[in-house]
Amino acid sequence: MVASRANETPEHACVRLGDQRTRQAASRAAESPEQRQTRREDDRTSRSTSRAARWTFMEREGFQYDPTKNYDNHCQLYIGRMTEICSYCDALKWPGEAPGMCYSNGKVKLPSL
């Protein structure tokens, strides 16, 4: 099915999705309030389980760091690039990072090494 969808034309996809919308609307119009409540509870449970499962790969990873894993390329772990440079010590910082995080915004003076 995935291969056939990858090869379908935009027009065919539009027709298929329109048909699906029609079938879905008819199905939901015919369901009772109890069925609707059950469906919604099942949907909530499914979404919750799916969200939790996305992060199981990181469970206890902070205690079992593996340097062979390429953590920085994982889409769920991306926190951006450090593109800002501290005006006090030339350290790299993230955009929007508080200026007081480094040298207390210039209040701390350390001797050069």
CSV table of C-alpha atoms in Angstrom, one decimal:
chain,number,residue,atom,x,y,z
A,1,MET,CA,0.0,0.0,0.0
A,2,VAL,CA,2.9,2.4,0.8
A,3,ALA,CA,4.4,1.8,-2.6
A,4,SER,CA,1.1,2.4,-4.4
A,5,ARG,CA,0.6,5.6,-2.5
A,6,ALA,CA,4.1,6.8,-3.3
A,7,ASN,CA,3.4,6.2,-7.0
A,8,GLU,CA,-0.2,7.7,-7.1
A,9,THR,CA,-0.8,11.0,-8.9
A,10,PRO,CA,-1.9,14.1,-6.9
A,11,GLU,CA,-5.3,13.9,-8.6
A,12,HIS,CA,-5.8,10.2,-7.6
A,13,ALA,CA,-4.7,11.0,-4.0
A,14,CYS,CA,-7.2,13.8,-3.8
A,15,VAL,CA,-10.0,11.5,-5.0
A,16,ARG,CA,-8.9,8.7,-2.6
A,17,LEU,CA,-8.8,11.2,0.4
A,18,GLY,CA,-12.2,12.6,-0.6
A,19,ASP,CA,-13.7,9.2,-0.6
A,20,GLN,CA,-12.1,8.4,2.8
A,21,ARG,CA,-13.6,11.7,4.2
A,22,THR,CA,-17.0,10.7,3.0
A,23,ARG,CA,-16.8,7.2,4.4
A,24,GLN,CA,-15.5,8.6,7.7
A,25,ALA,CA,-18.2,11.2,8.0
A,26,ALA,CA,-20.9,8.6,7.3
A,27,SER,CA,-19.4,6.2,9.9
A,28,ARG,CA,-19.2,8.9,12.6
A,29,ALA,CA,-22.8,10.1,11.8
A,30,ALA,CA,-24.1,6.6,12.4
A,31,GLU,CA,-22.3,6.0,15.7
A,32,SER,CA,-24.2,6.3,19.0
A,33,PRO,CA,-23.0,8.6,21.8
A,34,GLU,CA,-21.6,5.5,23.7
A,35,GLN,CA,-19.7,4.4,20.6
A,36,ARG,CA,-18.4,7.9,20.1
A,37,GLN,CA,-17.2,8.1,23.7
A,38,THR,CA,-15.5,4.6,23.4
A,39,ARG,CA,-13.8,5.6,20.1
A,40,ARG,CA,-12.5,8.9,21.6
A,41,GLU,CA,-11.2,7.1,24.7
A,42,ASP,CA,-9.5,4.5,22.5
A,43,ASP,CA,-8.0,7.4,20.4
A,44,ARG,CA,-6.7,9.1,23.5
A,45,THR,CA,-5.1,5.9,24.8
A,46,SER,CA,-3.5,5.1,21.5
A,47,ARG,CA,-2.0,8.6,21.2
A,48,SER,CA,-0.8,8.5,24.8
A,49,THR,CA,0.8,5.1,24.2
A,50,SER,CA,2.4,6.2,21.0
A,51,ARG,CA,3.9,9.4,22.6
A,52,ALA,CA,5.4,7.4,25.4
A,53,ALA,CA,6.8,4.7,23.1
A,54,ARG,CA,8.7,7.4,21.1
A,55,TRP,CA,10.9,8.1,24.1
A,56,THR,CA,11.5,4.6,25.4
A,57,PHE,CA,14.8,4.5,23.4
A,58,MET,CA,16.1,7.1,25.8
A,59,GLU,CA,15.1,5.4,29.0
A,60,ARG,CA,18.0,5.5,31.5
A,61,GLU,CA,20.3,6.7,28.7
A,62,GLY,CA,21.8,9.4,30.9
A,63,PHE,CA,23.2,6.6,33.2
A,64,GLN,CA,24.3,4.4,30.3
A,65,TYR,CA,25.8,6.8,27.9
A,66,ASP,CA,27.2,5.1,24.8
A,67,PRO,CA,29.8,7.1,22.9
A,68,THR,CA,29.2,5.0,19.8
A,69,LYS,CA,25.6,6.2,19.4
A,70,ASN,CA,25.2,9.4,17.4
A,71,TYR,CA,22.8,11.2,19.7
A,72,ASP,CA,23.2,14.6,18.0
A,73,ASN,CA,21.6,13.4,14.8
A,74,HIS,CA,18.4,12.1,16.4
A,75,CYS,CA,15.4,14.2,15.3
A,76,GLN,CA,13.8,14.1,18.8
A,77,LEU,CA,16.9,15.2,20.5
A,78,TYR,CA,17.8,18.2,18.4
A,79,ILE,CA,18.0,21.4,20.5
A,80,GLY,CA,19.5,23.7,17.8
A,81,ARG,CA,22.9,25.0,17.0
A,82,MET,CA,25.1,27.0,19.3
A,83,THR,CA,25.5,30.1,17.1
A,84,GLU,CA,25.9,32.9,19.7
A,85,ILE,CA,29.3,33.9,21.1
A,86,CYS,CA,29.6,35.2,24.7
A,87,SER,CA,31.1,38.7,24.7
A,88,TYR,CA,33.0,38.0,27.9
A,89,CYS,CA,34.6,34.6,27.3
A,90,ASP,CA,33.9,33.7,23.6
A,91,ALA,CA,32.0,30.6,24.7
A,92,LEU,CA,29.4,29.3,22.3
A,93,LYS,CA,25.8,29.7,23.4
A,94,TRP,CA,22.3,28.9,22.1
A,95,PRO,CA,20.2,31.7,20.6
A,96,GLY,CA,18.0,33.2,23.3
A,97,GLU,CA,20.2,31.8,26.1
A,98,ALA,CA,20.2,34.2,29.1
A,99,PRO,CA,23.3,36.4,29.1
A,100,GLY,CA,23.6,35.9,32.9
A,101,MET,CA,24.5,32.3,32.4
A,102,CYS,CA,28.1,33.1,31.6
A,103,TYR,CA,30.3,35.2,33.9
A,104,SER,CA,27.1,36.5,35.6
A,105,ASN,CA,26.6,38.9,32.7
A,106,GLY,CA,30.2,40.3,33.1
A,107,LYS,CA,30.1,40.7,36.9
A,108,VAL,CA,32.6,38.0,37.5
A,109,LYS,CA,36.2,38.6,36.4
A,110,LEU,CA,38.5,35.7,36.1
A,111,PRO,CA,42.2,36.0,35.6
A,112,SER,CA,43.6,34.8,32.4
A,113,LEU,CA,45.3,31.4,32.4
